GROMACS .gro file of C-alpha atoms in nm:
model
  335
    1MET     CA    1   3.732  -2.786  14.053
    2ALA     CA    2   3.845  -2.503  13.871
    3PRO     CA    3   3.990  -2.556  13.526
    4ARG     CA    4   4.371  -2.541  13.529
    5GLN     CA    5   4.503  -2.241  13.375
    6ASP     CA    6   4.818  -2.246  13.141
    7LYS     CA    7   5.102  -2.087  13.307
    8GLY     CA    8   5.319  -2.089  13.004
    9ILE     CA    9   5.436  -1.759  12.826
   10ARG     CA   10   5.190  -1.554  12.615
   11MET     CA   11   5.338  -1.503  12.280
   12VAL     CA   12   5.269  -1.121  12.160
   13GLU     CA   13   5.177  -1.054  11.810
   14PRO     CA   14   5.451  -0.814  11.689
   15ALA     CA   15   5.285  -0.445  11.561
   16ARG     CA   16   5.195  -0.416  11.196
   17PRO     CA   17   5.073  -0.099  11.020
   18ALA     CA   18   4.692  -0.128  10.959
   19TRP     CA   19   4.611  -0.118  10.544
   20ASP     CA   20   4.450   0.237  10.581
   21ASP     CA   21   4.770   0.384  10.728
   22LEU     CA   22   4.978   0.206  10.426
   23ARG     CA   23   4.705   0.354  10.138
   24ILE     CA   24   4.815   0.720  10.323
   25VAL     CA   25   5.183   0.656  10.286
   26LEU     CA   26   5.135   0.538   9.948
   27GLU     CA   27   4.929   0.867   9.860
   28VAL     CA   28   5.190   1.054  10.038
   29ALA     CA   29   5.458   0.891   9.784
   30ARG     CA   30   5.255   0.985   9.467
   31GLN     CA   31   5.167   1.351   9.572
   32GLY     CA   32   5.501   1.429   9.715
   33SER     CA   33   5.321   1.633   9.956
   34ILE     CA   34   5.115   1.596  10.279
   35TYR     CA   35   4.822   1.850  10.157
   36GLY     CA   36   4.848   1.682   9.809
   37ALA     CA   37   4.780   1.327   9.974
   38ALA     CA   38   4.505   1.501  10.179
   39LYS     CA   39   4.310   1.608   9.908
   40ILE     CA   40   4.288   1.330   9.697
   41LEU     CA   41   4.210   1.097  10.038
   42LYS     CA   42   3.964   1.394  10.152
   43VAL     CA   43   4.088   1.378  10.494
   44ASP     CA   44   4.256   1.634  10.701
   45HIS     CA   45   4.635   1.693  10.650
   46SER     CA   46   4.688   1.644  11.059
   47THR     CA   47   4.549   1.284  11.013
   48VAL     CA   48   4.781   1.216  10.722
   49THR     CA   49   5.061   1.354  10.892
   50ARG     CA   50   4.964   1.129  11.226
   51ARG     CA   51   4.916   0.811  11.019
   52VAL     CA   52   5.252   0.851  10.829
   53ALA     CA   53   5.422   0.898  11.179
   54HIS     CA   54   5.229   0.577  11.310
   55VAL     CA   55   5.352   0.349  11.059
   56GLU     CA   56   5.717   0.482  11.101
   57LEU     CA   57   5.711   0.408  11.444
   58VAL     CA   58   5.568   0.047  11.421
   59LEU     CA   59   5.829  -0.017  11.134
   60GLU     CA   60   6.084   0.158  11.350
   61ARG     CA   61   6.205   0.361  11.012
   62ARG     CA   62   6.183   0.672  10.841
   63LEU     CA   63   6.001   0.685  10.532
   64PHE     CA   64   6.033   1.004  10.360
   65ASP     CA   65   6.304   1.293  10.325
   66ARG     CA   66   6.157   1.617  10.363
   67SER     CA   67   6.266   1.952  10.203
   68SER     CA   68   6.151   2.286  10.077
   69ARG     CA   69   6.065   2.135   9.745
   70GLY     CA   70   5.812   1.858   9.882
   71ILE     CA   71   5.841   1.502  10.045
   72ARG     CA   72   6.008   1.227   9.870
   73ALA     CA   73   6.032   0.854   9.947
   74ARG     CA   74   6.351   0.747  10.093
   75PRO     CA   75   6.539   0.530   9.861
   76GLU     CA   76   6.501   0.220  10.103
   77THR     CA   77   6.117   0.285  10.124
   78GLU     CA   78   6.089   0.236   9.748
   79GLU     CA   79   6.038  -0.121   9.768
   80LEU     CA   80   5.806  -0.103  10.070
   81ILE     CA   81   5.577   0.160   9.812
   82LYS     CA   82   5.564  -0.132   9.553
   83HIS     CA   83   5.461  -0.381   9.761
   84ILE     CA   84   5.160  -0.153   9.885
   85GLN     CA   85   5.093  -0.068   9.507
   86MET     CA   86   5.026  -0.422   9.479
   87MET     CA   87   4.823  -0.469   9.758
   88GLU     CA   88   4.605  -0.150   9.641
   89VAL     CA   89   4.552  -0.344   9.305
   90HIS     CA   90   4.476  -0.649   9.453
   91ALA     CA   91   4.187  -0.487   9.674
   92ALA     CA   92   4.050  -0.291   9.397
   93ALA     CA   93   4.040  -0.633   9.208
   94MET     CA   94   3.855  -0.820   9.516
   95HIS     CA   95   3.592  -0.520   9.525
   96GLU     CA   96   3.558  -0.582   9.169
   97ALA     CA   97   3.540  -0.937   9.176
   98ILE     CA   98   3.264  -0.925   9.425
   99GLY     CA   99   3.085  -0.664   9.256
  100LEU     CA  100   3.137  -0.381   9.521
  101SER     CA  101   3.123  -0.032   9.521
  102ALA     CA  102   3.022   0.137   9.825
  103GLU     CA  103   2.866   0.438   9.715
  104THR     CA  104   2.707   0.388   9.386
  105ARG     CA  105   2.743   0.014   9.286
  106THR     CA  106   2.900   0.136   8.933
  107ARG     CA  107   3.258   0.062   8.809
  108THR     CA  108   3.450   0.402   8.689
  109VAL     CA  109   3.704   0.443   8.491
  110ARG     CA  110   3.864   0.755   8.406
  111VAL     CA  111   3.985   0.793   8.031
  112ALA     CA  112   4.198   1.115   7.984
  113THR     CA  113   4.303   1.287   7.676
  114MET     CA  114   4.364   1.581   7.470
  115GLU     CA  115   4.011   1.810   7.421
  116GLY     CA  116   3.953   1.741   7.043
  117LEU     CA  117   3.979   1.374   7.102
  118SER     CA  118   3.770   1.366   7.420
  119SER     CA  119   3.488   1.645   7.286
  120GLY     CA  120   3.514   1.584   6.915
  121TYR     CA  121   3.540   1.203   6.919
  122LEU     CA  122   3.517   0.997   7.211
  123ALA     CA  123   3.193   1.151   7.400
  124ARG     CA  124   2.999   1.021   7.092
  125ARG     CA  125   3.159   0.690   7.147
  126VAL     CA  126   3.074   0.642   7.505
  127GLU     CA  127   2.769   0.370   7.439
  128GLU     CA  128   3.008   0.162   7.249
  129ILE     CA  129   3.284   0.180   7.490
  130THR     CA  130   3.066   0.097   7.787
  131LEU     CA  131   2.876  -0.162   7.548
  132GLY     CA  132   2.561  -0.079   7.688
  133ASP     CA  133   2.691  -0.233   8.083
  134PRO     CA  134   2.471  -0.019   8.308
  135THR     CA  135   2.757  -0.038   8.576
  136LEU     CA  136   3.050   0.080   8.365
  137ARG     CA  137   3.039   0.463   8.416
  138ILE     CA  138   3.307   0.629   8.200
  139GLU     CA  139   3.505   0.945   8.323
  140LEU     CA  140   3.576   1.122   8.019
  141PHE     CA  141   3.871   1.401   8.137
  142SER     CA  142   4.002   1.636   7.872
  143ASN     CA  143   4.375   1.772   7.958
  144PRO     CA  144   4.598   1.929   7.750
  145HIS     CA  145   4.905   1.850   8.000
  146ILE     CA  146   5.064   1.476   7.992
  147VAL     CA  147   4.844   1.316   8.265
  148ASP     CA  148   5.043   1.101   8.547
  149LEU     CA  149   4.896   0.732   8.532
  150LEU     CA  150   5.171   0.646   8.791
  151LYS     CA  151   4.971   0.912   9.027
  152LYS     CA  152   4.648   0.755   8.960
  153GLU     CA  153   4.522   1.077   8.802
  154THR     CA  154   4.337   0.867   8.540
  155ASP     CA  155   4.320   0.511   8.445
  156ILE     CA  156   4.350   0.530   8.080
  157PHE     CA  157   4.537   0.827   7.880
  158LEU     CA  158   4.526   0.859   7.485
  159SER     CA  159   4.757   1.073   7.339
  160PHE     CA  160   4.955   1.156   7.001
  161PHE     CA  161   5.296   1.033   7.136
  162ASP     CA  162   5.416   0.741   7.306
  163PRO     CA  163   5.477   0.848   7.694
  164GLY     CA  164   5.777   0.648   7.711
  165ILE     CA  165   5.762   0.588   8.108
  166ALA     CA  166   5.864   0.308   8.268
  167GLY     CA  167   5.567   0.115   8.435
  168LEU     CA  168   5.327   0.216   8.175
  169VAL     CA  169   5.200  -0.031   7.869
  170SER     CA  170   5.153   0.195   7.582
  171GLU     CA  171   5.042   0.058   7.224
  172GLN     CA  172   4.931   0.245   6.886
  173ILE     CA  173   4.584   0.215   6.848
  174GLY     CA  174   4.498   0.404   6.543
  175GLU     CA  175   4.620   0.729   6.351
  176ILE     CA  176   4.425   1.037   6.262
  177ALA     CA  177   4.457   1.296   5.996
  178ILE     CA  178   4.488   1.709   6.008
  179PHE     CA  179   4.371   1.957   5.749
  180LEU     CA  180   4.364   2.327   5.662
  181TYR     CA  181   3.993   2.428   5.684
  182GLY     CA  182   3.834   2.752   5.555
  183SER     CA  183   3.479   2.909   5.571
  184GLU     CA  184   3.252   3.087   5.312
  185ARG     CA  185   3.262   3.379   5.508
  186TYR     CA  186   3.605   3.397   5.536
  187ARG     CA  187   3.642   3.339   5.173
  188ALA     CA  188   3.385   3.608   5.097
  189ARG     CA  189   3.639   3.824   5.293
  190HIS     CA  190   4.013   3.712   5.222
  191GLY     CA  191   3.973   3.475   4.937
  192LEU     CA  192   4.178   3.163   4.993
  193PRO     CA  193   4.525   3.034   4.917
  194GLY     CA  194   4.562   2.847   4.575
  195SER     CA  195   4.898   2.723   4.700
  196ARG     CA  196   5.176   2.697   4.971
  197ASP     CA  197   5.326   2.990   4.859
  198GLU     CA  198   5.007   3.186   4.907
  199LEU     CA  199   4.928   3.069   5.251
  200GLY     CA  200   5.154   3.318   5.439
  201ALA     CA  201   4.924   3.587   5.305
  202HIS     CA  202   4.616   3.506   5.534
  203ARG     CA  203   4.517   3.482   5.889
  204TYR     CA  204   4.465   3.198   6.113
  205VAL     CA  205   4.310   3.064   6.418
  206GLY     CA  206   4.514   2.825   6.656
  207TYR     CA  207   4.658   2.744   7.001
  208ILE     CA  208   4.815   2.984   7.265
  209PRO     CA  209   5.202   2.932   7.193
  210GLU     CA  210   5.271   2.956   7.583
  211MET     CA  211   5.021   2.698   7.672
  212ILE     CA  212   5.124   2.410   7.440
  213SER     CA  213   5.238   2.151   7.647
  214ILE     CA  214   5.210   1.876   7.401
  215ASP     CA  215   5.444   1.935   7.098
  216SER     CA  216   5.233   1.693   6.856
  217VAL     CA  217   4.939   1.954   6.842
  218ARG     CA  218   5.185   2.231   6.732
  219TRP     CA  219   5.023   2.118   6.345
  220LEU     CA  220   4.988   2.522   6.242
  221GLU     CA  221   5.327   2.570   6.290
  222GLU     CA  222   5.420   2.254   6.108
  223ILE     CA  223   5.233   2.400   5.800
  224LEU     CA  224   5.320   2.790   5.863
  225PRO     CA  225   5.602   2.859   6.143
  226ASP     CA  226   5.529   3.257   6.084
  227ALA     CA  227   5.158   3.239   6.052
  228ASN     CA  228   4.967   3.524   6.123
  229VAL     CA  229   4.753   3.419   6.374
  230ALA     CA  230   4.424   3.666   6.463
  231PHE     CA  231   4.277   3.430   6.720
  232CYS     CA  232   4.397   3.151   6.964
  233SER     CA  233   4.251   2.959   7.226
  234ASN     CA  234   4.389   2.643   7.422
  235SER     CA  235   4.030   2.515   7.308
  236VAL     CA  236   4.010   2.336   6.976
  237ILE     CA  237   3.618   2.345   6.967
  238ALA     CA  238   3.660   2.728   7.058
  239GLN     CA  239   3.917   2.731   6.720
  240ARG     CA  240   3.669   2.564   6.517
  241SER     CA  241   3.370   2.789   6.612
  242ALA     CA  242   3.629   3.115   6.530
  243ALA     CA  243   3.703   2.964   6.192
  244VAL     CA  244   3.336   2.904   6.129
  245ALA     CA  245   3.289   3.308   6.192
  246GLY     CA  246   3.514   3.357   5.919
  247THR     CA  247   3.804   3.496   6.160
  248GLY     CA  248   4.050   3.299   6.000
  249LEU     CA  249   4.153   2.946   5.826
  250VAL     CA  250   4.236   2.669   6.098
  251VAL     CA  251   4.385   2.330   6.127
  252LEU     CA  252   4.185   2.053   6.256
  253PRO     CA  253   4.171   1.687   6.314
  254ALA     CA  254   3.916   1.568   6.034
  255PHE     CA  255   3.693   1.459   6.301
  256VAL     CA  256   3.640   1.785   6.430
  257GLY     CA  257   3.676   1.997   6.118
  258ASP     CA  258   3.433   1.773   5.916
  259GLU     CA  259   3.159   1.780   6.169
  260SER     CA  260   3.100   2.145   6.076
  261PRO     CA  261   2.901   2.207   5.776
  262ALA     CA  262   3.033   2.528   5.750
  263LEU     CA  263   3.398   2.448   5.703
  264PHE     CA  264   3.565   2.296   5.423
  265ARG     CA  265   3.913   2.142   5.325
  266ILE     CA  266   4.180   2.353   5.163
  267MET     CA  267   4.413   2.224   4.913
  268PRO     CA  268   4.375   1.874   5.125
  269GLU     CA  269   4.589   1.715   4.860
  270ASN     CA  270   4.914   1.939   4.959
  271ILE     CA  271   4.847   1.945   5.308
  272ARG     CA  272   4.761   1.684   5.519
  273ILE     CA  273   4.939   1.573   5.884
  274LEU     CA  274   4.939   1.248   6.015
  275ARG     CA  275   4.962   1.192   6.385
  276PRO     CA  276   4.944   0.842   6.561
  277VAL     CA  277   4.708   0.768   6.852
  278TRP     CA  278   4.862   0.590   7.159
  279MET     CA  279   4.681   0.440   7.462
  280SER     CA  280   4.857   0.387   7.788
  281VAL     CA  281   4.765   0.185   8.097
  282GLY     CA  282   4.985   0.149   8.412
  283LEU     CA  283   5.140  -0.179   8.417
  284ASP     CA  284   4.998  -0.261   8.766
  285GLN     CA  285   4.627  -0.249   8.643
  286HIS     CA  286   4.631  -0.525   8.416
  287LEU     CA  287   4.442  -0.741   8.709
  288LEU     CA  288   4.158  -0.484   8.715
  289LYS     CA  289   3.901  -0.665   8.478
  290THR     CA  290   3.714  -0.340   8.397
  291ILE     CA  291   4.004  -0.092   8.319
  292LYS     CA  292   4.140  -0.411   8.090
  293GLN     CA  293   3.785  -0.450   7.882
  294THR     CA  294   3.730  -0.074   7.879
  295ALA     CA  295   4.120  -0.047   7.702
  296LYS     CA  296   4.009  -0.341   7.463
  297ALA     CA  297   3.686  -0.152   7.376
  298ILE     CA  298   3.854   0.172   7.288
  299ALA     CA  299   4.112  -0.027   7.079
  300ARG     CA  300   3.851  -0.196   6.890
  301ILE     CA  301   3.666   0.136   6.854
  302PHE     CA  302   3.986   0.300   6.685
  303ALA     CA  303   4.040   0.052   6.451
  304ALA     CA  304   3.697   0.035   6.339
  305ASP     CA  305   3.653   0.382   6.276
  306SER     CA  306   3.989   0.393   6.080
  307LYS     CA  307   3.872   0.554   5.770
  308PHE     CA  308   3.655   0.849   5.923
  309LEU     CA  309   3.962   0.934   6.169
  310LEU     CA  310   4.197   0.964   5.866
  311GLY     CA  311   3.911   1.171   5.705
  312GLU     CA  312   3.824   0.915   5.425
  313ALA     CA  313   3.485   0.859   5.497
  314LYS     CA  314   3.200   1.003   5.672
  315SER     CA  315   3.105   0.912   6.044
  316SER     CA  316   2.778   0.772   5.931
  317GLU     CA  317   2.940   0.553   5.683
  318ALA     CA  318   3.251   0.466   5.933
  319ARG     CA  319   3.143   0.089   6.023
  320SER     CA  320   2.969  -0.152   6.261
  321LEU     CA  321   3.216  -0.262   6.530
  322SER     CA  322   3.115  -0.611   6.457
  323ALA     CA  323   3.239  -0.621   6.113
  324TYR     CA  324   3.595  -0.554   6.247
  325THR     CA  325   3.862  -0.781   6.453
  326LEU     CA  326   4.168  -0.655   6.637
  327THR     CA  327   4.434  -0.816   6.833
  328GLU     CA  328   4.283  -0.682   7.167
  329PHE     CA  329   4.510  -0.435   7.394
  330ASP     CA  330   4.610  -0.637   7.646
  331PRO     CA  331   4.868  -0.543   7.918
  332THR     CA  332   4.990  -0.880   8.006
  333GLU     CA  333   5.081  -0.978   7.657
  334THR     CA  334   5.251  -0.620   7.636
  335ALA     CA  335   5.492  -0.641   7.926
   0.00000   0.00000   0.00000
């Protein structure tokens, strides 16, 4: 006898958006455009449009308002976006916990900061940041602009100011000193200022004014507002090279200027500027062990190098990491 079939009512599972589709919705919200999201996700823009439309169909609601200025999440979509962000963080934490990195078997942390800090300092500290971990890859992103951590442009942002942005955890991890430098070539051609009153008679190297997006690097203007700038560049390394060649005097962080034996400080007892160093991490990244550990390592390095960064010690005299302790940067404790 054939088994009796259940003639009861069959329950139909309600349609739910797939995670891959939700990730696309999240990226569109972050980038504010279909094309921007497609570029980040490395898919065709028509795929992004189709997936967003599918989620809207499943949820029976419109998620975005579209205008000539781009795409913006509707007010009632904001709560959904927050949930998708947490799903993304938990998914990343799960992958991290099981040691999964499909392409490279490595864990990548991107650190963004100004060129001086990246090229002149952090690049020489990468081995200490990774602590010899062969599975950790550091991407050091030199950027003269404010980087948007909320759009996941980077994981950790170092700057000379507190961004003061909701959704970020920021902490001052150190301080740097900036001095006026000159070279023997410049001295031979133009002499050197002997006092602040004589600064106006000299030539200088500095930043391109209209390309300065962070006011905290306007240190030449702070010393001499009407400086006669003979050469300008958005690269602090290029400025140092021009100063070495005798083009002009230059204002540099100590860890950049002191690295060139051809440069020397001018009136360091009278001309010295201090800048704080702030580290920022997205609040929703606190579940990711790799990012948290990298942030702690950077904080320890800045604390250990405090005298070097203030121009009070040469790099070789700076420190041994094991000799210093610091309350470690922890977003969960600061939040």
